[in-house]
Amino acid sequence: MGVVNNTYPPASLYNRIPFIHDMEHVAKIHADDLNYLRGLLDKHSMPTSVCIKLIHIHFHLNEGEILAMREIDAPPHGKIPLLEPTMPDVAGKVYGCNYIVDGSGDLQAFEYTTMEGGPDLATYPSFVTEFCAAIVQRGLQHKFGLAINLGAAERGSWMELDYPDKRATFLLPSHIPLPQSDRLIMRTTITKFPSFKSEENGNKDAPTHVHIEHVWGSSERIDVDDEEPVDGLTTKNGLFRSRSRPHQDVVPVEEDTLDEWTHPPFEGYYDQQNGYLYGRGTADDKSALAGVMSALEALLAQEDYDPRRNVILAFGYDRELSGERGAGAIVKHLVEEHGEDGIDLTLDEGGARLQQVGDRLCALPAVYEKGYLDVWFNLSMPGGDSFIPPPHSAVGVMAEIVKTIENNPFDAGIEWDSPVHQGLTCFARYSPHIYPELTERIQRGDFDGAARLLARLSSETQYYVQISQAVDLITGGEAINTLPESVTLGVSHGLAPQDTIGSLVHSVVELVQNIVNKYNLRFEPFEDDDDYDFSLKSKGLTRKPRKQGSAPAH
């Protein structure tokens, strides 16, 4: 039979137990086994505080450290257990509460509590014997064990909830709604602010900025001029400066789309079943905003945390309108304060996450937007009565420009020693089997071929190595029976590391030049634009003299 061992295991033994994220699938896969083990509890009339436990750890423990349990108030749920690491001399008397079965059926490891009053499993030998035998026969070692949940009013599955703010774990009956940690509450709250700006919005402070001052009262506000504020927090003068720059604003929500949302965009709805937080800005970029502030708050709350380097938090609020008034003012201020090379590390928004590559999860470079350029086309042509139309109206000509742009994507490429280049080199060295064709090209130095292959793999990998272009806006015409006199087209571009604004605009001009010639238009590309002029000069070219055509195209 299983032996009740009243000595706690060393940390080296305890630390070999799997982490919770490695075990989260077990309950579903072994549902039949779990129901059988729960049936043993009823068969032997076990106390309701004895429950089946999914075996896992949340934290690695140091030698001499134990897990202590105490009860805390959690209104409106009364008292609930909180499990947290502590030292034996602080915990006092140790009492085993969780029983884990090894390959022989013996009880291998405990988690501990200073709270007394739970049943001693040594007084239930028939149950322990049958339980251990079932664990061994069904191959459930290090999957299911027993837990004594002190004060449990009923048997049922108890959930464990990570509480990172206190480096601890809640134990909670499954029928009680999950409590929210400070971090989750904070992120939910800032999602409720409809913090978007329009060109006409002259309000100086975005609503989220007001909330930041309320939640993080220790932050320092810096006004860089009479127009716009900068949020900054400097921990200590030091050698090295890092800057974090999530933005507060979000893309606006059109009123006529509100009924299409699963949950209202600014409700900050948290779904306890799937763990998702719903709302505009949860991905772009209030999650990063809350994460950065949470991390710094947690660090600054530690008595022994004494940073040697400055940390500057720079939260723009008009990023979705190009960021000129928010981030633009911040950059100007930082250059004046610290110089052109005064910031050693910048943490910006991006797609930083683990990605599935073949059969592996990989941490890939997360640099999506390396530079940005909006290109606007303004086409003017004679108007008139649409009942006597020319072969092509201004809308038709602009449609041809759109088709030409979308049918001619930019070339893919990889800049030597860039993050993408370094990441691919590492990929080929340590995971050569996932994409053998990609590995082969990298190993022989064919990075142009590797770039073309990446561009074909997926849209995510494509824009690591290639300029993105999207036709986002087109307007023109006044009435259905009148030829449009002007049409405007807007195309957004995200630069790749190997490209420049000058090369981009030069490519755009070359792309539409044939259409300009075809319709005998007067072409005035990028007037007074230094980047375009420099690009021409680098290719040994000069601006062409203005062509006197029937209509101007800019």
XYZ file of C-alpha atoms in Angstrom:
554
model
C 0.000 0.000 0.000
C 1.010 3.608 -0.192
C 2.920 4.878 2.804
C 2.073 8.242 4.349
C 5.422 9.995 4.590
C 5.507 12.795 7.154
C 8.828 14.292 6.013
C 8.825 16.890 3.297
C 10.966 16.302 0.177
C 14.021 18.376 -0.755
C 13.559 21.074 -3.366
C 15.582 19.047 -5.877
C 12.880 16.364 -5.761
C 9.959 18.753 -5.711
C 11.314 20.782 -8.638
C 11.113 17.716 -10.904
C 7.320 17.921 -10.847
C 5.926 19.445 -14.095
C 4.854 23.069 -14.307
C 1.151 23.875 -14.551
C 1.380 24.930 -18.213
C 2.779 21.481 -19.018
C -0.185 19.775 -17.350
C -3.201 21.864 -18.306
C -4.315 19.333 -20.933
C -4.241 16.308 -18.598
C -7.722 16.678 -17.089
C -9.341 16.617 -20.536
C -7.248 13.771 -21.954
C -7.698 11.607 -18.839
C -11.320 12.513 -18.105
C -12.328 8.839 -17.645
C -9.414 8.219 -15.279
C -10.264 11.340 -13.304
C -13.888 10.245 -12.898
C -12.728 6.803 -11.725
C -10.442 8.307 -9.083
C -13.218 10.599 -7.889
C -15.446 7.543 -7.620
C -12.980 6.051 -5.141
C -13.564 9.003 -2.831
C -17.275 8.177 -2.654
C -16.663 4.431 -2.460
C -14.567 4.827 0.699
C -16.683 7.667 2.163
C -13.723 9.998 2.294
C -14.078 13.418 3.971
C -15.248 16.130 1.583
C -11.989 18.041 2.063
C -10.063 15.239 0.280
C -9.995 15.920 -3.472
C -8.253 14.672 -6.589
C -5.353 16.947 -7.522
C -3.788 17.693 -10.890
C -0.121 17.446 -10.007
C 1.947 20.446 -10.978
C 4.087 23.205 -9.566
C 3.847 26.948 -10.072
C 7.295 27.912 -8.825
C 10.691 26.334 -8.410
C 11.639 26.177 -4.742
C 15.045 26.786 -3.213
C 16.553 24.336 -0.754
C 14.872 24.631 2.622
C 11.823 26.369 1.217
C 8.298 25.022 1.630
C 4.828 25.963 0.465
C 2.635 27.342 3.238
C -1.104 27.835 3.062
C -3.105 30.518 4.796
C -6.649 31.753 4.492
C -7.399 35.215 3.166
C -10.570 37.253 2.839
C -11.981 37.290 -0.700
C -15.300 39.191 -0.622
C -17.942 38.175 -1.463
C -16.686 34.569 -1.309
C -15.637 34.528 2.344
C -12.252 32.995 3.125
C -10.271 31.076 0.518
C -6.895 29.302 0.768
C -3.788 31.049 -0.556
C -0.715 28.928 -1.229
C 2.642 30.713 -1.198
C 6.342 29.864 -0.756
C 7.800 30.571 2.655
C 10.670 29.480 4.895
C 10.269 26.679 7.491
C 11.269 28.872 10.439
C 8.482 31.283 9.489
C 5.875 28.631 8.720
C 6.174 26.878 12.069
C 4.857 23.347 12.245
C 4.681 21.654 8.854
C 1.642 19.559 7.983
C 1.428 17.669 4.691
C -1.615 18.416 2.551
C -0.984 17.108 -0.999
C -0.048 13.513 -1.766
C 1.774 12.564 -4.967
C 2.278 8.954 -6.040
C 5.461 7.628 -7.640
C 6.015 4.587 -9.846
C 5.989 2.105 -6.967
C 2.772 3.442 -5.519
C 4.461 5.069 -2.519
C 3.622 8.638 -1.628
C 6.481 10.673 -2.967
C 6.071 14.374 -2.248
C 3.936 16.794 -0.276
C 2.998 20.419 -0.449
C 2.721 21.886 3.031
C 0.533 23.985 5.242
C 0.756 25.278 8.802
C -3.009 24.880 9.161
C -4.121 21.868 11.176
C -7.423 20.087 11.244
C -7.327 18.181 7.969
C -7.770 14.397 7.888
C -4.714 12.150 8.208
C -4.729 9.765 5.254
C -2.857 7.195 7.333
C -6.205 6.489 8.985
C -7.717 5.482 5.624
C -5.437 2.571 4.559
C -7.963 0.825 2.287
C -8.547 3.992 0.287
C -4.836 4.832 0.048
C -4.059 1.284 -1.115
C -6.702 1.270 -3.860
C -5.897 4.812 -4.935
C -2.164 4.098 -5.286
C -2.858 0.860 -7.170
C -5.135 2.696 -9.619
C -2.506 5.378 -10.209
C 0.139 2.759 -11.049
C -2.137 0.509 -13.131
C -3.443 3.430 -15.197
C -0.040 5.099 -15.624
C -1.120 8.323 -13.937
C 2.049 8.977 -11.946
C 2.845 12.698 -11.907
C -0.614 13.372 -13.316
C -3.097 12.964 -10.462
C -2.645 12.926 -6.713
C -4.624 13.862 -3.618
C -5.176 17.236 -2.031
C -6.629 18.099 1.363
C -8.446 21.383 0.969
C -9.019 22.550 4.509
C -12.415 24.067 5.167
C -13.997 22.597 2.043
C -17.762 22.543 2.445
C -18.295 20.101 -0.401
C -16.340 17.814 -2.628
C -15.797 18.935 -6.180
C -13.041 20.001 -8.472
C -11.005 22.800 -6.968
C -9.357 25.225 -9.330
C -5.928 26.708 -8.810
C -5.453 30.273 -10.012
C -2.056 31.887 -10.412
C -1.811 35.135 -8.492
C 1.438 36.598 -9.913
C 1.147 39.885 -8.042
C 1.814 38.038 -4.788
C 3.755 35.064 -6.240
C 1.130 32.730 -4.888
C -1.805 30.524 -5.857
C -5.501 30.608 -4.989
C -7.403 27.405 -4.318
C -11.018 27.980 -5.280
C -14.098 25.713 -5.656
C -15.088 25.529 -9.311
C -18.604 26.925 -8.753
C -17.246 30.217 -7.386
C -16.319 32.934 -9.918
C -12.584 33.455 -10.225
C -11.181 36.425 -8.328
C -9.182 38.847 -10.407
C -5.618 39.742 -9.591
C -4.596 43.389 -9.478
C -2.917 42.977 -12.837
C -6.035 41.676 -14.555
C -8.253 44.274 -12.913
C -5.924 47.001 -14.121
C -5.833 45.758 -17.693
C -9.601 45.383 -17.758
C -10.080 48.913 -16.470
C -7.869 50.683 -19.006
C -9.615 48.771 -21.791
C -12.844 50.558 -20.815
C -11.467 53.937 -21.895
C -12.411 54.828 -25.524
C -9.020 56.471 -25.992
C -8.988 57.255 -29.690
C -8.288 60.600 -31.283
C -9.402 62.231 -34.490
C -7.847 65.068 -36.434
C -10.537 67.365 -35.045
C -10.062 66.190 -31.455
C -8.258 69.022 -29.759
C -8.546 67.560 -26.270
C -5.088 67.778 -24.752
C -5.236 64.689 -22.566
C -6.393 61.337 -23.862
C -8.769 59.709 -21.336
C -6.294 56.907 -20.644
C -3.707 59.469 -19.553
C -6.043 60.655 -16.810
C -6.481 57.059 -15.683
C -2.737 56.426 -15.659
C -2.276 59.309 -13.249
C -4.987 57.808 -11.039
C -3.686 54.232 -11.039
C 0.024 54.996 -11.028
C 0.209 58.112 -8.925
C 3.966 57.741 -8.498
C 4.656 58.485 -12.148
C 6.136 61.825 -13.133
C 4.402 63.959 -15.757
C 6.632 66.050 -17.985
C 5.204 68.798 -20.219
C 7.500 69.206 -23.197
C 5.724 72.261 -24.586
C 2.454 74.131 -24.281
C 0.600 71.618 -26.401
C 1.352 68.029 -25.483
C 2.321 66.027 -22.352
C 4.888 63.264 -21.954
C 4.518 60.534 -19.356
C 7.850 59.539 -17.867
C 9.191 57.586 -14.935
C 12.892 57.625 -14.115
C 13.924 55.074 -11.531
C 17.475 56.253 -10.907
C 20.264 58.082 -12.664
C 22.583 55.551 -14.213
C 24.715 54.414 -17.094
C 22.227 52.911 -19.500
C 18.835 54.177 -20.605
C 15.979 52.058 -21.842
C 12.686 53.302 -23.188
C 9.319 51.586 -23.341
C 6.798 53.075 -25.729
C 3.372 51.406 -25.847
C 0.664 53.787 -27.004
C -2.548 54.651 -25.200
C -4.827 55.294 -28.162
C -6.688 52.765 -30.275
C -8.211 52.605 -33.731
C -11.663 54.276 -33.656
C -14.812 52.174 -33.710
C -17.469 53.067 -36.263
C -20.877 53.507 -34.640
C -22.690 51.395 -37.232
C -20.471 48.368 -36.411
C -21.189 48.250 -32.664
C -23.794 45.491 -33.029
C -21.202 43.310 -34.801
C -18.932 43.067 -31.738
C -19.082 39.942 -29.575
C -18.898 42.282 -26.581
C -19.040 46.103 -26.592
C -15.602 47.440 -27.589
C -15.131 49.564 -24.467
C -16.805 47.377 -21.866
C -13.585 45.600 -20.905
C -15.410 42.269 -20.674
C -13.415 39.395 -19.177
C -14.625 35.890 -20.058
C -13.814 33.584 -17.149
C -14.438 30.480 -19.246
C -11.877 31.067 -21.992
C -9.614 33.560 -20.218
C -9.987 36.243 -22.894
C -10.367 39.959 -22.279
C -12.556 41.580 -24.947
C -12.249 45.164 -26.110
C -10.665 47.560 -28.541
C -7.018 47.903 -27.606
C -6.538 44.611 -25.769
C -4.066 43.544 -28.452
C -3.032 46.937 -29.844
C -1.698 48.190 -27.499
C -3.168 48.507 -24.011
C -2.022 45.007 -23.076
C 1.565 46.200 -23.470
C 0.755 49.413 -21.616
C -0.641 47.497 -18.638
C 2.140 44.910 -18.808
C 4.939 47.465 -18.717
C 3.403 49.366 -15.819
C 2.653 46.157 -13.905
C 6.210 44.908 -14.320
C 7.724 48.159 -13.104
C 5.295 48.430 -10.214
C 6.197 44.913 -9.118
C 9.920 45.679 -9.338
C 9.674 48.986 -7.514
C 7.618 47.350 -4.763
C 10.570 45.107 -3.889
C 12.588 46.559 -1.049
C 15.873 45.273 -2.450
C 15.252 46.470 -6.020
C 17.829 49.159 -6.751
C 18.124 49.741 -10.517
C 21.347 51.213 -11.824
C 19.853 52.388 -15.106
C 17.216 54.874 -16.139
C 13.881 53.570 -17.377
C 11.824 56.011 -19.431
C 8.166 55.322 -20.127
C 6.931 57.225 -23.153
C 3.248 56.647 -23.913
C 1.991 58.359 -27.035
C -1.711 58.832 -27.576
C -2.083 59.560 -31.296
C -0.197 56.609 -32.767
C -3.128 55.673 -34.997
C -2.978 59.198 -36.489
C 0.778 58.934 -37.218
C 1.899 60.010 -33.743
C 3.150 63.479 -34.581
C 1.679 65.252 -31.560
C 2.320 62.499 -29.001
C 5.337 60.384 -29.908
C 6.756 63.190 -32.054
C 6.875 65.536 -29.069
C 8.322 62.760 -26.907
C 11.153 62.079 -29.355
C 11.965 65.778 -29.617
C 12.131 66.053 -25.835
C 14.317 62.940 -25.441
C 16.761 64.111 -28.105
C 17.060 67.473 -26.361
C 17.589 65.789 -22.986
C 19.823 62.848 -23.936
C 21.138 63.433 -27.469
C 20.726 61.472 -30.686
C 22.248 58.278 -29.231
C 21.060 58.750 -25.664
C 18.701 55.757 -25.567
C 20.432 52.377 -25.585
C 17.377 50.119 -25.751
C 13.847 50.753 -27.003
C 10.985 48.366 -26.261
C 8.284 49.089 -28.806
C 5.058 47.342 -29.693
C 5.355 44.354 -31.972
C 4.312 40.761 -32.457
C 6.490 39.404 -29.662
C 5.236 35.918 -28.942
C 5.970 32.272 -29.522
C 5.031 31.144 -33.018
C 4.425 27.694 -34.402
C 7.128 26.868 -36.951
C 6.610 23.398 -38.320
C 6.278 21.200 -35.235
C 8.117 23.595 -32.922
C 7.313 26.725 -30.925
C 9.933 29.355 -31.707
C 10.667 32.824 -30.372
C 11.099 34.752 -33.623
C 12.116 38.357 -34.321
C 9.118 40.572 -33.662
C 10.073 43.633 -35.698
C 7.091 44.272 -37.933
C 7.078 48.007 -38.593
C 10.606 49.148 -39.397
C 9.532 52.421 -40.969
C 6.279 53.811 -42.248
C 5.110 55.854 -45.214
C 1.689 56.869 -46.510
C 1.624 57.683 -50.234
C -1.248 59.820 -51.488
C -2.324 60.029 -55.142
C -4.382 63.065 -56.154
C -5.817 62.823 -59.677
C -7.656 65.706 -61.357
C -9.508 65.265 -64.669
C -12.256 67.206 -66.485
C -15.742 66.668 -65.120
C -19.010 66.904 -66.973
C -22.259 65.086 -67.603
C -21.923 61.334 -67.116
C -24.317 60.705 -70.011
C -21.523 61.747 -72.414
C -18.534 60.056 -70.724
C -14.946 59.624 -71.932
C -13.575 56.078 -72.208
C -12.081 56.366 -68.709
C -13.162 58.629 -65.873
C -10.874 59.731 -63.048
C -12.233 56.850 -60.958
C -11.432 54.385 -63.735
C -7.873 55.690 -64.133
C -7.327 55.549 -60.369
C -8.705 52.002 -60.339
C -6.017 51.067 -62.860
C -3.389 52.555 -60.546
C -4.804 50.466 -57.678
C -4.651 47.311 -59.786
C -1.066 48.053 -60.831
C 0.027 48.633 -57.235
C -1.579 45.462 -55.892
C -0.265 43.344 -58.773
C 3.311 44.479 -58.195
C 4.424 43.785 -54.608
C 7.894 44.850 -53.542
C 10.803 42.432 -53.728
C 11.733 40.444 -50.630
C 15.226 40.731 -49.236
C 17.313 40.193 -46.109
C 19.757 42.775 -44.827
C 23.051 41.362 -43.613
C 23.364 41.220 -39.800
C 19.785 42.428 -39.298
C 17.565 40.766 -36.644
C 15.968 38.659 -39.377
C 19.367 37.593 -40.731
C 20.610 36.664 -37.261
C 17.373 34.862 -36.418
C 17.479 32.775 -39.600
C 21.123 31.884 -39.024
C 20.216 30.651 -35.542
C 17.196 28.815 -36.942
C 19.288 26.949 -39.519
C 21.828 25.960 -36.890
C 19.528 24.674 -34.154
C 16.342 23.620 -35.988
C 17.515 22.611 -39.469
C 14.895 19.872 -39.892
C 11.768 22.056 -39.636
C 12.110 23.666 -43.085
C 14.950 21.834 -44.856
C 14.629 23.972 -48.012
C 15.002 27.174 -45.992
C 17.912 25.720 -44.012
C 19.712 24.670 -47.198
C 19.498 28.177 -48.677
C 20.672 29.829 -45.475
C 23.609 27.457 -45.069
C 24.867 28.165 -48.577
C 24.421 31.928 -48.109
C 21.511 32.321 -50.529
C 19.610 34.858 -48.449
C 17.793 36.280 -51.478
C 16.369 32.819 -52.091
C 15.593 32.461 -48.388
C 13.749 35.789 -48.472
C 11.621 34.705 -51.434
C 10.802 31.455 -49.644
C 9.824 33.302 -46.450
C 7.587 35.598 -48.481
C 5.698 32.540 -49.747
C 5.377 30.764 -46.399
C 2.882 33.080 -44.695
C 1.864 36.717 -44.463
C 3.635 36.971 -41.089
C 7.005 35.799 -42.396
C 6.477 37.692 -45.662
C 6.615 41.103 -44.023
C 9.756 40.336 -42.074
C 11.536 40.576 -45.422
C 9.315 42.668 -47.688
C 7.650 46.089 -47.740
C 3.959 45.800 -46.969
C 1.563 47.921 -48.979
C -2.174 48.280 -48.485
C -4.680 50.334 -50.460
C -6.662 51.752 -47.554
C -8.605 54.772 -48.740
C -10.133 56.099 -51.941
C -12.535 59.001 -52.371
C -13.949 60.851 -55.350
C -17.068 62.001 -57.118
C -19.982 64.152 -56.026
C -23.038 62.596 -57.670
C -23.987 59.476 -59.612
C -24.749 61.461 -62.783
C -21.623 63.645 -62.762
C -18.097 62.736 -63.818
C -15.653 63.103 -60.917
C -13.232 65.990 -61.235
C -10.858 64.652 -58.590
C -10.065 61.321 -56.937
C -7.779 60.701 -53.956
C -6.077 57.400 -53.160
C -4.155 56.532 -49.980
C -1.697 53.623 -49.772
C 0.091 52.724 -46.535
C 3.533 51.108 -46.465
C 5.547 49.366 -43.769
C 9.212 49.350 -44.714
C 11.457 46.302 -44.526
C 14.916 46.737 -42.901
C 16.770 46.738 -46.214
C 14.630 49.490 -47.781
C 14.558 53.275 -47.474
C 11.842 55.861 -47.972
C 13.746 57.168 -50.979
C 13.862 53.788 -52.695
C 10.189 53.207 -51.887
C 8.929 56.450 -53.430
C 11.167 55.951 -56.476
C 9.619 52.505 -57.004
C 6.110 53.945 -56.698
C 6.858 56.561 -59.360
C 8.258 53.959 -61.744
C 5.218 51.771 -61.131
C 2.605 54.352 -62.160
C 4.653 56.077 -64.870
C 3.224 53.888 -67.648
C -0.335 54.775 -66.624
C 0.593 58.470 -66.586
C 1.955 58.153 -70.116
C -1.005 56.072 -71.286
C -3.551 58.755 -70.341
C -1.341 61.752 -71.185
C -1.388 63.056 -67.606
C 0.829 65.747 -66.138
C 2.840 64.013 -63.395
C 4.220 65.919 -60.402
C 5.608 63.250 -58.045
C 6.724 64.086 -54.500
C 7.328 67.785 -55.032
C 9.940 69.289 -52.705
C 10.621 65.841 -51.236
C 14.275 65.427 -50.221
C 14.063 61.623 -49.972
C 12.819 61.336 -53.540
C 15.420 63.787 -54.858
C 18.198 61.915 -53.034
C 16.980 58.614 -54.474
C 17.067 60.049 -58.000
C 20.544 61.468 -57.466
C 21.854 58.131 -56.155
C 20.706 56.539 -59.418
C 22.226 59.295 -61.557
C 18.795 60.702 -62.439
C 17.091 64.080 -62.186
C 13.470 65.151 -62.096
C 11.820 65.143 -65.501
C 10.500 68.489 -66.723
C 6.790 68.931 -66.231
C 4.761 67.462 -69.058
C 1.927 69.645 -70.300
C -0.851 67.096 -70.387
C -4.602 67.198 -70.146
C -4.792 66.673 -66.400
C -2.448 66.692 -63.421
C -1.683 63.629 -61.338
C 0.257 64.118 -58.124
